[in-house]
Structures are given as structure tokens and as C-alpha cells.
Amino acid sequence: AVVSTQSTGKLREFGLDPVLRMAAKKAGPVVTDNGNFVLDAKFSAPHNWDLLETKLCRTPGVVETGLFVGMADTAYFGMEDGSVEVTHRPPTVQDLSRS
């Protein structure tokens, strides 16, 4: 499998730890219908998600981010211990003006 070292290097510059996603029921990496590879990028610290998505989208070799910035009011994170962490989006100026 060939994944651009330039792309993975750029992801590392952004504070991410990219790992090629391996398939569960076949040998080798996951390949999308369009023939792209999937990288899972772990992060160890919170990010400015709007800025990170913009940087990722401008990175050569990145087709999609998998981030859903501004699309939800609540996010649910499944933790390794089986618990669920719930995070709510802080209100925006538009939200406050509607109240």
C-alpha cells in the first residue's frame, strides 16, 4: 500500500498521529470505492476543529476529513472503558439572537 509520506507528514505537523486503517475481513488496508486509502488520525490534545478541518482539506492527498464541524449540537464519544462522554456545542451569536 502506498500512502503519501508527504500527506502523513503534514498530518503529523498538525498534531495528529495517522495510521493506515487495515481491513478486518481481508488482507491489507481498507480501500474506498474510489480506490483511496483510509487513514485514522488520532490526536492527543483538543484542536480548533474549524481550523484543523480547513488545513486538512487544503492538504494534497486528503479527500475527506470525517470531521463534522458545525453539523451537530451534541457529540457522543464512546470511551475505552465503555462509558460515553457527551459534549455540547457552545451557543453561537446566532443561537443567542434567536432566544
GROMACS .gro file of N, CA and C in nm:
model
  297
    1ALA      N    1   0.085  -0.118   0.000
    1ALA     CA    2   0.000   0.000   0.000
    1ALA      C    3   0.088   0.124   0.000
    2VAL      N    4   0.055   0.217  -0.085
    2VAL     CA    5   0.132   0.340  -0.093
    2VAL      C    6   0.045   0.455  -0.044
    3VAL      N    7   0.088   0.517   0.061
    3VAL     CA    8   0.021   0.637   0.112
    3VAL      C    9   0.128   0.744   0.115
    4SER      N   10   0.097   0.859   0.063
    4SER     CA   11   0.194   0.967   0.052
    4SER      C   12   0.257   1.000   0.186
    5THR      N   13   0.389   0.991   0.192
    5THR     CA   14   0.459   1.031   0.315
    5THR      C   15   0.448   1.181   0.335
    6GLN      N   16   0.429   1.255   0.225
    6GLN     CA   17   0.408   1.399   0.236
    6GLN      C   18   0.278   1.428   0.310
    7SER      N   19   0.170   1.355   0.275
    7SER     CA   20   0.041   1.374   0.342
    7SER      C   21   0.050   1.334   0.488
    8THR      N   22   0.107   1.218   0.517
    8THR     CA   23   0.115   1.175   0.657
    8THR      C   24   0.206   1.268   0.738
    9GLY      N   25   0.310   1.318   0.675
    9GLY     CA   26   0.398   1.414   0.743
    9GLY      C   27   0.325   1.542   0.778
   10LYS      N   28   0.240   1.587   0.687
   10LYS     CA   29   0.161   1.708   0.710
   10LYS      C   30   0.064   1.685   0.826
   11LEU      N   31   0.001   1.567   0.830
   11LEU     CA   32  -0.091   1.536   0.940
   11LEU      C   33  -0.017   1.538   1.074
   12ARG      N   34   0.105   1.487   1.075
   12ARG     CA   35   0.185   1.491   1.199
   12ARG      C   36   0.215   1.635   1.239
   13GLU      N   37   0.242   1.721   1.140
   13GLU     CA   38   0.266   1.863   1.170
   13GLU      C   39   0.145   1.926   1.237
   14PHE      N   40   0.026   1.877   1.204
   14PHE     CA   41  -0.097   1.929   1.263
   14PHE      C   42  -0.125   1.869   1.401
   15GLY      N   43  -0.035   1.784   1.452
   15GLY     CA   44  -0.053   1.725   1.585
   15GLY      C   45  -0.134   1.597   1.584
   16LEU      N   46  -0.147   1.534   1.466
   16LEU     CA   47  -0.222   1.409   1.454
   16LEU      C   48  -0.125   1.293   1.439
   17ASP      N   49  -0.173   1.173   1.469
   17ASP     CA   50  -0.093   1.051   1.455
   17ASP      C   51  -0.164   0.961   1.354
   18PRO      N   52  -0.133   0.977   1.223
   18PRO     CA   53  -0.204   0.900   1.121
   18PRO      C   54  -0.161   0.754   1.115
   19VAL      N   55  -0.260   0.665   1.103
   19VAL     CA   56  -0.236   0.521   1.094
   19VAL      C   57  -0.323   0.466   0.980
   20LEU      N   58  -0.262   0.390   0.891
   20LEU     CA   59  -0.335   0.330   0.781
   20LEU      C   60  -0.434   0.228   0.837
   21ARG      N   61  -0.562   0.243   0.802
   21ARG     CA   62  -0.666   0.152   0.853
   21ARG      C   63  -0.656   0.019   0.779
   22MET      N   64  -0.642  -0.089   0.855
   22MET     CA   65  -0.631  -0.222   0.796
   22MET      C   66  -0.769  -0.288   0.795
   23ALA      N   67  -0.795  -0.365   0.690
   23ALA     CA   68  -0.924  -0.433   0.676
   23ALA      C   69  -0.936  -0.546   0.777
   24ALA      N   70  -1.058  -0.573   0.818
   24ALA     CA   71  -1.082  -0.679   0.916
   24ALA      C   72  -1.104  -0.815   0.850
   25LYS      N   73  -1.166  -0.817   0.731
   25LYS     CA   74  -1.203  -0.944   0.670
   25LYS      C   75  -1.128  -0.974   0.541
   26LYS      N   76  -1.018  -0.902   0.518
   26LYS     CA   77  -0.932  -0.930   0.403
   26LYS      C   78  -0.792  -0.883   0.438
   27ALA      N   79  -0.696  -0.930   0.362
   27ALA     CA   80  -0.558  -0.888   0.386
   27ALA      C   81  -0.537  -0.749   0.329
   28GLY      N   82  -0.467  -0.667   0.401
   28GLY     CA   83  -0.432  -0.535   0.350
   28GLY      C   84  -0.518  -0.424   0.404
   29PRO      N   85  -0.493  -0.303   0.353
   29PRO     CA   86  -0.563  -0.185   0.403
   29PRO      C   87  -0.704  -0.173   0.349
   30VAL      N   88  -0.783  -0.090   0.415
   30VAL     CA   89  -0.916  -0.055   0.367
   30VAL      C   90  -0.898   0.034   0.244
   31VAL      N   91  -0.972   0.001   0.138
   31VAL     CA   92  -0.970   0.080   0.015
   31VAL      C   93  -1.114   0.122  -0.015
   32THR      N   94  -1.135   0.250  -0.038
   32THR     CA   95  -1.270   0.300  -0.066
   32THR      C   96  -1.312   0.260  -0.207
   33ASP      N   97  -1.440   0.284  -0.238
   33ASP     CA   98  -1.491   0.255  -0.372
   33ASP      C   99  -1.416   0.333  -0.479
   34ASN      N  100  -1.360   0.446  -0.443
   34ASN     CA  101  -1.285   0.528  -0.538
   34ASN      C  102  -1.137   0.493  -0.542
   35GLY      N  103  -1.097   0.389  -0.468
   35GLY     CA  104  -0.958   0.345  -0.469
   35GLY      C  105  -0.867   0.422  -0.375
   36ASN      N  106  -0.926   0.493  -0.280
   36ASN     CA  107  -0.847   0.569  -0.183
   36ASN      C  108  -0.823   0.486  -0.058
   37PHE      N  109  -0.714   0.515   0.010
   37PHE     CA  110  -0.685   0.452   0.138
   37PHE      C  111  -0.744   0.537   0.250
   38VAL      N  112  -0.771   0.474   0.363
   38VAL     CA  113  -0.827   0.544   0.479
   38VAL      C  114  -0.721   0.551   0.587
   39LEU      N  115  -0.695   0.673   0.632
   39LEU     CA  116  -0.604   0.694   0.745
   39LEU      C  117  -0.688   0.734   0.866
   40ASP      N  118  -0.664   0.668   0.977
   40ASP     CA  119  -0.723   0.711   1.103
   40ASP      C  120  -0.618   0.799   1.169
   41ALA      N  121  -0.660   0.916   1.214
   41ALA     CA  122  -0.565   1.010   1.274
   41ALA      C  123  -0.605   1.036   1.418
   42LYS      N  124  -0.525   0.985   1.507
   42LYS     CA  125  -0.551   1.006   1.650
   42LYS      C  126  -0.490   1.139   1.691
   43PHE      N  127  -0.548   1.199   1.793
   43PHE     CA  128  -0.495   1.323   1.846
   43PHE      C  129  -0.489   1.314   1.997
   44SER      N  130  -0.391   1.383   2.054
   44SER     CA  131  -0.373   1.373   2.199
   44SER      C  132  -0.420   1.498   2.272
   45ALA      N  133  -0.455   1.601   2.196
   45ALA     CA  134  -0.500   1.724   2.260
   45ALA      C  135  -0.615   1.783   2.180
   46PRO      N  136  -0.699   1.863   2.244
   46PRO     CA  137  -0.807   1.929   2.170
   46PRO      C  138  -0.750   2.022   2.062
   47HIS      N  139  -0.827   2.043   1.959
   47HIS     CA  140  -0.786   2.129   1.848
   47HIS      C  141  -0.892   2.235   1.824
   48ASN      N  142  -0.854   2.337   1.750
   48ASN     CA  143  -0.951   2.429   1.691
   48ASN      C  144  -1.003   2.354   1.570
   49TRP      N  145  -1.120   2.292   1.581
   49TRP     CA  146  -1.168   2.198   1.480
   49TRP      C  147  -1.195   2.266   1.346
   50ASP      N  148  -1.246   2.389   1.347
   50ASP     CA  149  -1.268   2.461   1.221
   50ASP      C  150  -1.137   2.479   1.146
   51LEU      N  151  -1.036   2.523   1.218
   51LEU     CA  152  -0.905   2.546   1.157
   51LEU      C  153  -0.843   2.415   1.110
   52LEU      N  154  -0.853   2.311   1.193
   52LEU     CA  155  -0.796   2.182   1.156
   52LEU      C  156  -0.862   2.128   1.029
   53GLU      N  157  -0.995   2.137   1.021
   53GLU     CA  158  -1.063   2.088   0.901
   53GLU      C  159  -1.019   2.165   0.777
   54THR      N  160  -1.004   2.295   0.791
   54THR     CA  161  -0.958   2.377   0.678
   54THR      C  162  -0.818   2.334   0.635
   55LYS      N  163  -0.729   2.316   0.731
   55LYS     CA  164  -0.592   2.272   0.699
   55LYS      C  165  -0.592   2.135   0.633
   56LEU      N  166  -0.672   2.043   0.687
   56LEU     CA  167  -0.678   1.909   0.630
   56LEU      C  168  -0.729   1.911   0.486
   57CYS      N  169  -0.837   1.988   0.463
   57CYS     CA  170  -0.896   1.995   0.329
   57CYS      C  171  -0.800   2.056   0.227
   58ARG      N  172  -0.707   2.137   0.273
   58ARG     CA  173  -0.609   2.200   0.185
   58ARG      C  174  -0.482   2.117   0.169
   59THR      N  175  -0.479   2.001   0.232
   59THR     CA  176  -0.361   1.914   0.225
   59THR      C  177  -0.371   1.823   0.104
   60PRO      N  178  -0.271   1.827   0.015
   60PRO     CA  179  -0.273   1.736  -0.101
   60PRO      C  180  -0.282   1.591  -0.056
   61GLY      N  181  -0.370   1.516  -0.120
   61GLY     CA  182  -0.388   1.375  -0.086
   61GLY      C  183  -0.504   1.349   0.007
   62VAL      N  184  -0.554   1.453   0.075
   62VAL     CA  185  -0.669   1.436   0.164
   62VAL      C  186  -0.796   1.458   0.082
   63VAL      N  187  -0.882   1.356   0.079
   63VAL     CA  188  -1.006   1.364   0.002
   63VAL      C  189  -1.122   1.408   0.091
   64GLU      N  190  -1.127   1.356   0.212
   64GLU     CA  191  -1.235   1.385   0.306
   64GLU      C  192  -1.177   1.380   0.446
   65THR      N  193  -1.238   1.455   0.540
   65THR     CA  194  -1.181   1.459   0.675
   65THR      C  195  -1.251   1.368   0.774
   66GLY      N  196  -1.379   1.345   0.758
   66GLY     CA  197  -1.451   1.268   0.859
   66GLY      C  198  -1.487   1.352   0.980
   67LEU      N  199  -1.451   1.481   0.977
   67LEU     CA  200  -1.493   1.573   1.083
   67LEU      C  201  -1.627   1.632   1.041
   68PHE      N  202  -1.711   1.654   1.136
   68PHE     CA  203  -1.844   1.708   1.108
   68PHE      C  204  -1.858   1.842   1.180
   69VAL      N  205  -1.771   1.935   1.146
   69VAL     CA  206  -1.763   2.064   1.214
   69VAL      C  207  -1.889   2.145   1.185
   70GLY      N  208  -1.953   2.191   1.292
   70GLY     CA  209  -2.070   2.276   1.280
   70GLY      C  210  -2.197   2.205   1.237
   71MET      N  211  -2.197   2.072   1.235
   71MET     CA  212  -2.313   1.998   1.186
   71MET      C  213  -2.400   1.942   1.298
   72ALA      N  214  -2.353   1.947   1.420
   72ALA     CA  215  -2.430   1.888   1.530
   72ALA      C  216  -2.419   1.976   1.653
   73ASP      N  217  -2.521   1.968   1.737
   73ASP     CA  218  -2.519   2.041   1.863
   73ASP      C  219  -2.462   1.958   1.976
   74THR      N  220  -2.467   1.825   1.961
   74THR     CA  221  -2.419   1.734   2.065
   74THR      C  222  -2.338   1.623   2.002
   75ALA      N  223  -2.228   1.586   2.067
   75ALA     CA  224  -2.143   1.476   2.021
   75ALA      C  225  -2.131   1.374   2.133
   76TYR      N  226  -2.136   1.246   2.097
   76TYR     CA  227  -2.123   1.137   2.192
   76TYR      C  228  -1.995   1.060   2.159
   77PHE      N  229  -1.907   1.045   2.258
   77PHE     CA  230  -1.780   0.977   2.239
   77PHE      C  231  -1.779   0.849   2.321
   78GLY      N  232  -1.764   0.735   2.255
   78GLY     CA  233  -1.752   0.608   2.325
   78GLY      C  234  -1.610   0.593   2.376
   79MET      N  235  -1.594   0.574   2.504
   79MET     CA  236  -1.462   0.564   2.566
   79MET      C  237  -1.420   0.417   2.576
   80GLU      N  238  -1.291   0.395   2.593
   80GLU     CA  239  -1.238   0.258   2.600
   80GLU      C  240  -1.299   0.178   2.714
   81ASP      N  241  -1.336   0.245   2.825
   81ASP     CA  242  -1.391   0.174   2.940
   81ASP      C  243  -1.541   0.146   2.925
   82GLY      N  244  -1.599   0.182   2.810
   82GLY     CA  245  -1.739   0.157   2.784
   82GLY      C  246  -1.831   0.273   2.820
   83SER      N  247  -1.776   0.374   2.886
   83SER     CA  248  -1.857   0.491   2.919
   83SER      C  249  -1.876   0.578   2.795
   84VAL      N  250  -1.968   0.672   2.806
   84VAL     CA  251  -1.996   0.765   2.697
   84VAL      C  252  -1.975   0.907   2.748
   85GLU      N  253  -1.894   0.983   2.677
   85GLU     CA  254  -1.873   1.123   2.710
   85GLU      C  255  -1.959   1.207   2.616
   86VAL      N  256  -2.037   1.299   2.672
   86VAL     CA  257  -2.126   1.383   2.593
   86VAL      C  258  -2.072   1.526   2.595
   87THR      N  259  -2.061   1.584   2.477
   87THR     CA  260  -2.013   1.721   2.464
   87THR      C  261  -2.117   1.802   2.387
   88HIS      N  262  -2.149   1.920   2.439
   88HIS     CA  263  -2.246   2.007   2.373
   88HIS      C  264  -2.173   2.127   2.312
   89ARG      N  265  -2.219   2.168   2.195
   89ARG     CA  266  -2.161   2.284   2.128
   89ARG      C  267  -2.202   2.408   2.205
   90PRO      N  268  -2.106   2.497   2.231
   90PRO     CA  269  -2.144   2.620   2.298
   90PRO      C  270  -2.234   2.704   2.206
   91PRO      N  271  -2.322   2.784   2.263
   91PRO     CA  272  -2.412   2.865   2.179
   91PRO      C  273  -2.334   2.966   2.097
   92THR      N  274  -2.382   2.990   1.976
   92THR     CA  275  -2.322   3.091   1.888
   92THR      C  276  -2.400   3.221   1.902
   93VAL      N  277  -2.349   3.327   1.842
   93VAL     CA  278  -2.418   3.455   1.843
   93VAL      C  279  -2.556   3.440   1.780
   94GLN      N  280  -2.564   3.360   1.670
   94GLN     CA  281  -2.692   3.339   1.605
   94GLN      C  282  -2.791   3.269   1.699
   95ASP      N  283  -2.741   3.169   1.775
   95ASP     CA  284  -2.828   3.099   1.871
   95ASP      C  285  -2.882   3.196   1.975
   96LEU      N  286  -2.798   3.283   2.025
   96LEU     CA  287  -2.838   3.375   2.131
   96LEU      C  288  -2.937   3.478   2.078
   97SER      N  289  -2.924   3.518   1.951
   97SER     CA  290  -3.015   3.617   1.895
   97SER      C  291  -3.154   3.560   1.870
   98ARG      N  292  -3.163   3.426   1.858
   98ARG     CA  293  -3.293   3.361   1.836
   98ARG      C  294  -3.372   3.346   1.966
   99SER      N  295  -3.304   3.356   2.080
   99SER     CA  296  -3.369   3.333   2.210
   99SER      C  297  -3.460   3.446   2.249
   0.00000   0.00000   0.00000
